[in-house]
XYZ file of C-alpha atoms in Angstrom:
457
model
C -122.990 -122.787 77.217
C -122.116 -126.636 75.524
C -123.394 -127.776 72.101
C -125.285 -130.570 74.663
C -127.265 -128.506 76.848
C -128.056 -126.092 73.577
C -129.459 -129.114 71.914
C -130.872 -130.033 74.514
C -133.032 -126.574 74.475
C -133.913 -127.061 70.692
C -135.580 -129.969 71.441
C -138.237 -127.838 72.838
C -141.174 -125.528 71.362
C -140.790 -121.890 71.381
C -143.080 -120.299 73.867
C -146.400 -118.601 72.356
C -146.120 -115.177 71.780
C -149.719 -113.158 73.223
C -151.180 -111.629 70.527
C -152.201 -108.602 72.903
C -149.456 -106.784 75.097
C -150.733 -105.550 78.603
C -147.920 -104.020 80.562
C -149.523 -102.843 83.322
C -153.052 -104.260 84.574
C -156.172 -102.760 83.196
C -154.764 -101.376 80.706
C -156.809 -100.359 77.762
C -156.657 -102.593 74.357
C -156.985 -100.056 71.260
C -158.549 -101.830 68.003
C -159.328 -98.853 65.990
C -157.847 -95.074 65.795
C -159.462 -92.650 62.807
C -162.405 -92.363 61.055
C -165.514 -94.760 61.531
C -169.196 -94.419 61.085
C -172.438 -95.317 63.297
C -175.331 -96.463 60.583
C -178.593 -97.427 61.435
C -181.898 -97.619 59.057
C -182.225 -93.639 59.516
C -178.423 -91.983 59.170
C -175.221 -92.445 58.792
C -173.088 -90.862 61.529
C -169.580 -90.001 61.108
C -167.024 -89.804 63.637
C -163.315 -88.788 63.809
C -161.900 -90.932 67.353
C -160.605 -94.627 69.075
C -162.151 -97.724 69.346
C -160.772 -99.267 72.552
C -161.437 -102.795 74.934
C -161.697 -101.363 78.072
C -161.617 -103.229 81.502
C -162.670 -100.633 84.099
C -165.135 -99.610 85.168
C -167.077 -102.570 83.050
C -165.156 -104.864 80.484
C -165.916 -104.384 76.762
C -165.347 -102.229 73.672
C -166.648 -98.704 73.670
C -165.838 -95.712 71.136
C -165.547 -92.518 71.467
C -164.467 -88.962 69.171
C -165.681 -86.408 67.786
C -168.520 -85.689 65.497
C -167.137 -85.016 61.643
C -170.059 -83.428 60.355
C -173.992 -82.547 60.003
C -173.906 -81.504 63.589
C -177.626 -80.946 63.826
C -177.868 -84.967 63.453
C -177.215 -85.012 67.402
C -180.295 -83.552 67.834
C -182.549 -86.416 66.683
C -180.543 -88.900 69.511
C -180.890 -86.965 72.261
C -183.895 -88.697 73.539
C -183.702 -91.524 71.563
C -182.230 -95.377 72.659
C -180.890 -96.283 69.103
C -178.441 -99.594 68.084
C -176.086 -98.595 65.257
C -173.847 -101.083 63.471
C -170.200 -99.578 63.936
C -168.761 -99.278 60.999
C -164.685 -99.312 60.117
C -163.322 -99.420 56.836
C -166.122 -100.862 55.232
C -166.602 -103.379 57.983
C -169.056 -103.783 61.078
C -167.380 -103.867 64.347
C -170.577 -105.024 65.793
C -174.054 -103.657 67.035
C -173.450 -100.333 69.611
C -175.334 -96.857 71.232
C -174.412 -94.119 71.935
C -173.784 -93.717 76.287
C -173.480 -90.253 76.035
C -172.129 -86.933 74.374
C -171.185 -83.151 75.306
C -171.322 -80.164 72.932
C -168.564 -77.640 72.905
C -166.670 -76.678 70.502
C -166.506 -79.774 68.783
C -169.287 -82.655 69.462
C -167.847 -85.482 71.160
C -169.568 -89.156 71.394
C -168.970 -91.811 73.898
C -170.508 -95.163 73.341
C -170.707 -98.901 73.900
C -171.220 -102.118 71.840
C -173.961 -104.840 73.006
C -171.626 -107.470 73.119
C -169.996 -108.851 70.040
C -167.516 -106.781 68.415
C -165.449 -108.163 65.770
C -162.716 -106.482 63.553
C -162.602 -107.857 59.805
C -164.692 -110.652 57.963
C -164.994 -113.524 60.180
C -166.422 -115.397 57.566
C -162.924 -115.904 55.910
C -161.688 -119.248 57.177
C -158.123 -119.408 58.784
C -155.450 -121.612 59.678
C -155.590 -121.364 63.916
C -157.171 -119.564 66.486
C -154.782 -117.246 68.445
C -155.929 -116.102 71.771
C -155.503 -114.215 75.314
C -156.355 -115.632 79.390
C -156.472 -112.944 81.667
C -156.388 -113.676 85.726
C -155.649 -117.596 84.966
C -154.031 -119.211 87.786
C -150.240 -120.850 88.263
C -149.629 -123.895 87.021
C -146.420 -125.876 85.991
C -146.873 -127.394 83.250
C -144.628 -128.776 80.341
C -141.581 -127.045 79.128
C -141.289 -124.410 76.687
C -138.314 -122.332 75.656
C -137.508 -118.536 74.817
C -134.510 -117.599 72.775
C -133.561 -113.910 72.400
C -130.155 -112.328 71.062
C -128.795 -112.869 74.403
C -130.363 -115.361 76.658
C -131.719 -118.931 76.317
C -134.209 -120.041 78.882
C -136.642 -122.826 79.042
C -139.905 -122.722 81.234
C -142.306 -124.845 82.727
C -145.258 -123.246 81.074
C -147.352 -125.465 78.607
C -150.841 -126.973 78.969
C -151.624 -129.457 75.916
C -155.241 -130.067 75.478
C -156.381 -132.460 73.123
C -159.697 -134.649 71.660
C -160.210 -135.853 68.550
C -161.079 -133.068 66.998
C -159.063 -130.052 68.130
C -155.448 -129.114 69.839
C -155.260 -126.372 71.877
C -152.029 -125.529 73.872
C -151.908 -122.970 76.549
C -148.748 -121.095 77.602
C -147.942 -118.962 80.593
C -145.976 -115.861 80.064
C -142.522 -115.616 80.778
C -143.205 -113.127 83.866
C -145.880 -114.690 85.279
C -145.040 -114.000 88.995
C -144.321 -109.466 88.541
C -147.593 -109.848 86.613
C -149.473 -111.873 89.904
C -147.725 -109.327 91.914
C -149.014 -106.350 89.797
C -152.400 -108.012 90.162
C -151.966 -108.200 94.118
C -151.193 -105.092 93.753
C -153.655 -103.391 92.069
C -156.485 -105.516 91.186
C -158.669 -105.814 87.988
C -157.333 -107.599 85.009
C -154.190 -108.782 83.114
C -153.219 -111.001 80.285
C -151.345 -113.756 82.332
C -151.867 -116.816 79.173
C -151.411 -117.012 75.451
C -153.254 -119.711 73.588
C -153.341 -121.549 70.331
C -156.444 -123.661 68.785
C -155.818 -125.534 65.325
C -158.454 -127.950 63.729
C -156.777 -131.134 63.582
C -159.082 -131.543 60.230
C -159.793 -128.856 57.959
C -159.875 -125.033 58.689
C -161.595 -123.204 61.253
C -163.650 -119.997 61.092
C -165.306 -117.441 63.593
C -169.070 -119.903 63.294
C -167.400 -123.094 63.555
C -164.618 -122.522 66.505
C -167.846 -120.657 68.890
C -168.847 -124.085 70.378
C -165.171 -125.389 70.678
C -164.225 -122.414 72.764
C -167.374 -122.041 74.890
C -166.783 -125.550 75.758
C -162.704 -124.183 76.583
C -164.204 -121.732 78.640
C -165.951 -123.400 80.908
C -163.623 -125.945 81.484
C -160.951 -122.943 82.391
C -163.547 -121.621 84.759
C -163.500 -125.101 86.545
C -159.691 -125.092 86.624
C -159.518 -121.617 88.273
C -162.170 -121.322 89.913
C -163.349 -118.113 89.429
C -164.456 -117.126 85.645
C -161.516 -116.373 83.093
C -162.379 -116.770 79.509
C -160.339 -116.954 75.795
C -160.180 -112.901 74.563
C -159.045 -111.116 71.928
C -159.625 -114.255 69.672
C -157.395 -113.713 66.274
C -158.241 -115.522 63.147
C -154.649 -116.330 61.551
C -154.228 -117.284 58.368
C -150.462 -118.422 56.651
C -149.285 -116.050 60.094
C -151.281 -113.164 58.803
C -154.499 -112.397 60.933
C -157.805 -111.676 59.031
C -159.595 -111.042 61.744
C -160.015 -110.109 65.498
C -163.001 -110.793 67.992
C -162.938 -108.373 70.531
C -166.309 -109.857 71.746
C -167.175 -109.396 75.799
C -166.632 -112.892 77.106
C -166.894 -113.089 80.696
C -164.083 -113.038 82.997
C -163.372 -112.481 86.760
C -161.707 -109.223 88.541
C -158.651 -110.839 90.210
C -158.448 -112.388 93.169
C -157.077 -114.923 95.321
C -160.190 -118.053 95.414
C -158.683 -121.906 95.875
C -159.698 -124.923 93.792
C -159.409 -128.236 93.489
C -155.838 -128.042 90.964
C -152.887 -128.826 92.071
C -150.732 -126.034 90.846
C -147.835 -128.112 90.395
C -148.732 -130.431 87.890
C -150.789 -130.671 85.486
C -151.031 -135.015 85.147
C -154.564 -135.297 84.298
C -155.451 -132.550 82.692
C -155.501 -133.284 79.346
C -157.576 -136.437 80.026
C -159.994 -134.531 81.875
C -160.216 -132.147 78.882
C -161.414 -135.144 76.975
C -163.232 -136.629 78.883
C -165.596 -132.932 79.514
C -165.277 -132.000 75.780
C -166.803 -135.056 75.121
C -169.858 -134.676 77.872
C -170.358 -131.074 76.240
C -171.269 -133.154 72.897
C -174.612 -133.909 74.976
C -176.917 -131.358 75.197
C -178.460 -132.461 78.827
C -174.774 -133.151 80.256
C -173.509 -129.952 78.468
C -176.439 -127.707 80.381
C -175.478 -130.077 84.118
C -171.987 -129.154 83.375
C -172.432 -125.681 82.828
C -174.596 -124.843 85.212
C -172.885 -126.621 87.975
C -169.647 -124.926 87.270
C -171.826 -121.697 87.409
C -172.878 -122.382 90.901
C -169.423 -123.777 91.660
C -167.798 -120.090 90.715
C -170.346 -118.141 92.186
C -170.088 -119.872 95.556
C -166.246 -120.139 95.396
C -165.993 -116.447 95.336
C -169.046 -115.724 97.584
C -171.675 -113.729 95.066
C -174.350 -113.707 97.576
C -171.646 -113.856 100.673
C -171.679 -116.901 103.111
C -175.954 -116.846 103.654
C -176.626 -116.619 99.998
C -173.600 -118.702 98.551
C -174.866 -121.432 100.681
C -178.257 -121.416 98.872
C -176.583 -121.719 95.342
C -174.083 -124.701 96.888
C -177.062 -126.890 97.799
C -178.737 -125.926 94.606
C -175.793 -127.235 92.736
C -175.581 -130.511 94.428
C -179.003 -131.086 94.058
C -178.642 -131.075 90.363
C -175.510 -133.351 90.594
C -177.481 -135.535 92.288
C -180.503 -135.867 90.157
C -177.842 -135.797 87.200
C -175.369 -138.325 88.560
C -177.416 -140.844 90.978
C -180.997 -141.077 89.450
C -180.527 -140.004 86.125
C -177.140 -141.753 85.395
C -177.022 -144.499 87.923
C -180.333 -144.639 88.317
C -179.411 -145.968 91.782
C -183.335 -144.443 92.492
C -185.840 -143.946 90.162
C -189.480 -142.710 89.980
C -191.448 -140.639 92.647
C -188.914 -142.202 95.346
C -185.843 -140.061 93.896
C -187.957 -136.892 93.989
C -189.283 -137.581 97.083
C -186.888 -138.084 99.518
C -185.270 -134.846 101.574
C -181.854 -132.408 101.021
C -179.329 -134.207 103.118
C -180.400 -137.685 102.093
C -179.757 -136.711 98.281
C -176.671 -135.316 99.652
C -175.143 -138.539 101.503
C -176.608 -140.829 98.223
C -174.425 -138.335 95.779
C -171.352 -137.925 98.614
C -171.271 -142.362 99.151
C -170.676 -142.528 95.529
C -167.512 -140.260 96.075
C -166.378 -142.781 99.120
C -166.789 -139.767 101.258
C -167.676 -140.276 104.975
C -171.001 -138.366 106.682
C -168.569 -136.479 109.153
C -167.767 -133.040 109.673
C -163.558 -132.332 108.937
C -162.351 -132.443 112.132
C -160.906 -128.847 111.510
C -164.384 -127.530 111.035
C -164.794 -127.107 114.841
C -167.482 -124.514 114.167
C -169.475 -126.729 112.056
C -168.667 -129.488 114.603
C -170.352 -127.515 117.945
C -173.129 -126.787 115.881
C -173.852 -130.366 114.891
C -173.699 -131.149 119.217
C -175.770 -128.157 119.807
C -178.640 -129.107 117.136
C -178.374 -132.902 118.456
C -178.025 -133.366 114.286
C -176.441 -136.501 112.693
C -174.210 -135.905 110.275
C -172.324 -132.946 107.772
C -175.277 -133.218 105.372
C -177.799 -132.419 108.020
C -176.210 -129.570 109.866
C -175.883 -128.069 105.698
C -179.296 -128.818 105.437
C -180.031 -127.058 108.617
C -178.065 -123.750 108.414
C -179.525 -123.534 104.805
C -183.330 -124.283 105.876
C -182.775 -121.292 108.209
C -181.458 -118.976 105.635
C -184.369 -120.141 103.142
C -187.341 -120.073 105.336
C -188.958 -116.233 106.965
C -190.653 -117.880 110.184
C -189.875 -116.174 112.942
C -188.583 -119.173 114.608
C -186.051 -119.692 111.335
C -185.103 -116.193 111.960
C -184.033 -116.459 114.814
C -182.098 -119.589 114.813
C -180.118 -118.300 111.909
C -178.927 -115.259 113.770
C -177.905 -117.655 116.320
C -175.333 -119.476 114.237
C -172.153 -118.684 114.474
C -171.015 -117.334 111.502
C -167.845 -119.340 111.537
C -169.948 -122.518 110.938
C -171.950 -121.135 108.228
C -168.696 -120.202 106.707
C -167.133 -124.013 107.147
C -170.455 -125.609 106.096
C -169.956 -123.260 102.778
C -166.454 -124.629 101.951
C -167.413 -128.437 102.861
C -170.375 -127.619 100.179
C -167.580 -126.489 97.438
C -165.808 -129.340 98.048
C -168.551 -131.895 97.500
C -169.326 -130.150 94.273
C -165.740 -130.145 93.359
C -165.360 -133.859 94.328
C -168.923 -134.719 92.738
C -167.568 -133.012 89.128
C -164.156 -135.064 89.407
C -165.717 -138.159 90.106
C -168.018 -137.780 86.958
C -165.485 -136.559 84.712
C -163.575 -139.564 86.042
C -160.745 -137.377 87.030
C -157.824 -139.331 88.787
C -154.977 -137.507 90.007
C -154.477 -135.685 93.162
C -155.931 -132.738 93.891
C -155.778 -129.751 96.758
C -158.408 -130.701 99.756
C -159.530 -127.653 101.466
C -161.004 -129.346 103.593
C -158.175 -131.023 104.595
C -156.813 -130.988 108.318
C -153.305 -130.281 107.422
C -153.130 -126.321 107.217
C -149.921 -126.204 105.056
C -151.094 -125.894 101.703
C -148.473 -128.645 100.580
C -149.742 -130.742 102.442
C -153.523 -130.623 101.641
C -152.303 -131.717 98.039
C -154.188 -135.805 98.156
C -155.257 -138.162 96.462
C -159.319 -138.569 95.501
C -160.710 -140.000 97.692
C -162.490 -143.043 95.811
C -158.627 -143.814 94.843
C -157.462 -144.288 98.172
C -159.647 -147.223 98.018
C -158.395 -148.437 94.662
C -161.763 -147.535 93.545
């Protein structure tokens, strides 16, 4: 290997080490093995066992073991719902109950914690945030490099986000494709991101960095689209970490959903980051954003299947269009904004995205539909399908079962994508994106530019 090209990879920053190994998916994270307590106003109960995060069949951290002593104490839970603050070495985990226990020879415990569940004092303020993404999709992104006794290699791997307060960079591991293909395989979860948050002011600590990361999380969520969240959140101070918030944070079972991103570059992104992180500072554009992107997941992955995920996309671009065109362009205002019907709010919010009325000429579903109903335009035939869904007159009834279910299906996606185009265009996003509803089928080719650019908009 020449002195050049090994200079050449020195130039570059080491890629982040996770702070939690998986190597298989679903694979349980242990925080705690020995002795720990369950203490609540009335007892102190002693137990001998593990403290794990466990994935399957629900996410979250749960103990379990073996009763050390005073086993009459079991009696007084047996029909009692009681929280307990797990204790571990003089600290609480968290809040937890007990889910359930057996008496044999020894008395064994099984139990969960309510959500939060944090290992050491959180109050101590550290140096950086160290972090986990499970089930976060592919992207290429800046390079990285790993350097072991025997190999140097250098990876496209790096997301750098940035505002004026905080940096956060965002690595994918090294084996990013056997760990998709384990996924594929097998489903659930697995660690497929390491992350890093510093302060670029001052010193974070477990209060402070809550809002920060929420705000992180969300924005992931609109990246992936499907829910994926920052775990196993370590509190590092001088490289030692004080503490370690094994806290529930919602995240997705895997599977394969499209977005708007362009998995092979990441131009944009960091701008975008700024541009929501700011928004979030708002409390009314902070709820609009995350609730939007809550519709936007739950339809993307089909929560209430085609009929119900329908409902929730028109419920979303309603509230992009009261937030966007009345309350932010004010382009109506008063009883006239309120008062005029679904697809009419839905061309005002789609003419602002220089989006045309017609249904994608792929959508030939959608399309026959539109003939059949003698309807103008995309935004009516939505309208339509979801009026039948909504309302329980016979009539309704039976014009919904008369849809084809391939046009309720294609008036679903061409929802998604005005919500995905309506959150671009107000986070002023500019780079190209991936159009499902684009007529090229190759999915290299349905990577486009917005379509308010096109225009020089």
């Amino acid at each position: 290997m020449s002195n050049r090209f090994l200079e050449l990879i020195n130039t570059f920053d080491d890629i982040l080490e996770s702070p939690i190994q998986m190597e298989i998916t679903n694979q349980p994270i242990k925080i705690f093995e020995g002795e720990f307590s369950l203490i609540d106003d009335k007892e102190e109960i002693k137990i001998i066992g593990n403290i794990e995060y466990k994935w399957l069949p629900h996410k979250g951290a749960i103990f379990y073991g073996n009763l050390i002593e005073n086993s009459e104490q079991i009696i007084s839970l047996v029909d009692t719902i009681r929280s307990f603050d797990v204790v571990c070495n003089g600290n609480t985990l968290g809040k937890g109950f007990i889910s359930n226990f057996s008496i044999g020879n020894e008395i064994t415990i099984k139990g969960k914690f309510h959500f939060n569940s944090v290992f050491g004092d959180e109050t101590i303020p550290v140096d950086k945030l160290k972090f986990c993404i499970p089930n976060f999709r592919d992207f290429s992104g800046n390079i990285v490099k790993s350097i072991t006794e025997t190999t140097k290699k250098t990876y496209k791997n790096r997301i750098v986000l940035e505002n004026d307060k905080y940096s956060i960079i965002i690595d994918k591991c090294f084996d990013y494709k056997k760990s998709v293909e384990l996924l594929n395989d097998n489903g659930g979860y697995l660690i497929l991101y390491s992350g890093e948050l510093k302060a670029k002011k001052g010193t974070l600590t477990f209060q402070n960095s809550k809002e920060i990361l929420h705000c992180l999380n969300i924005f992931l969520c609109f990246l992936n689209g499907r829910r994926t969240s920052a775990l196993f959140i370590h509190g590092v101070y001088e490289e030692n970490t004080l503490w370690v918030d094994y806290s529930n944070y919602n995240v997705d079972s895997y599977d394969k959903l499209s977005s708007w991103t362009n998995s092979q570059s990441i131009e944009g992104f960091n701008e975008l980051w700024k541009t929501f992180s700011d928004k979030w500072k708002n409390e009314n554009d902070k709820d609009v954003l995350n609730t939007a992107i809550h519709w936007y997941m739950e339809c993307n992955k089909g929560s209430g299947f085609i009929e119900g995920s329908l409902i929730m996309a028109q419920t979303a671009l309603e509230l992009l269009y009261n937030w966007y065109v009345v309350e932010n362009k004010k382009l109506l205002v008063g009883k006239d904004s309120e008062n005029i019907n679904a697809s009419n709010k839905i061309r005002l919010l789609i003419s602002q995205l220089n989006i045309n009325y017609n249904v994608p000429n792929r959508f030939t579903s959608l399309q026959k539909f539109l003939k059949s109903e003698k309807l103008n335009d995309a935004p009516e035939a939505v309208v339509q399908i979801r009026n039948a869904i909504v309302h329980s007159q016979e009539e309704k009834r039976t014009k919904l079962n008369n849809i084809d279910i391939n046009a309720k299906r294609e008036a679903l996606e061409l929802c998604i994508w005005y919500i995905e185009m309506s959150l671009l265009k107000i986070l002023n996003f500019k780079d190209k994106i991936y159009n499902r509803c684009s007529e090229n089928l190759a999915t290299s080719s349905k990577i486009e530019r917005l379509p308010w650019i096109n225009d020089g908009v």
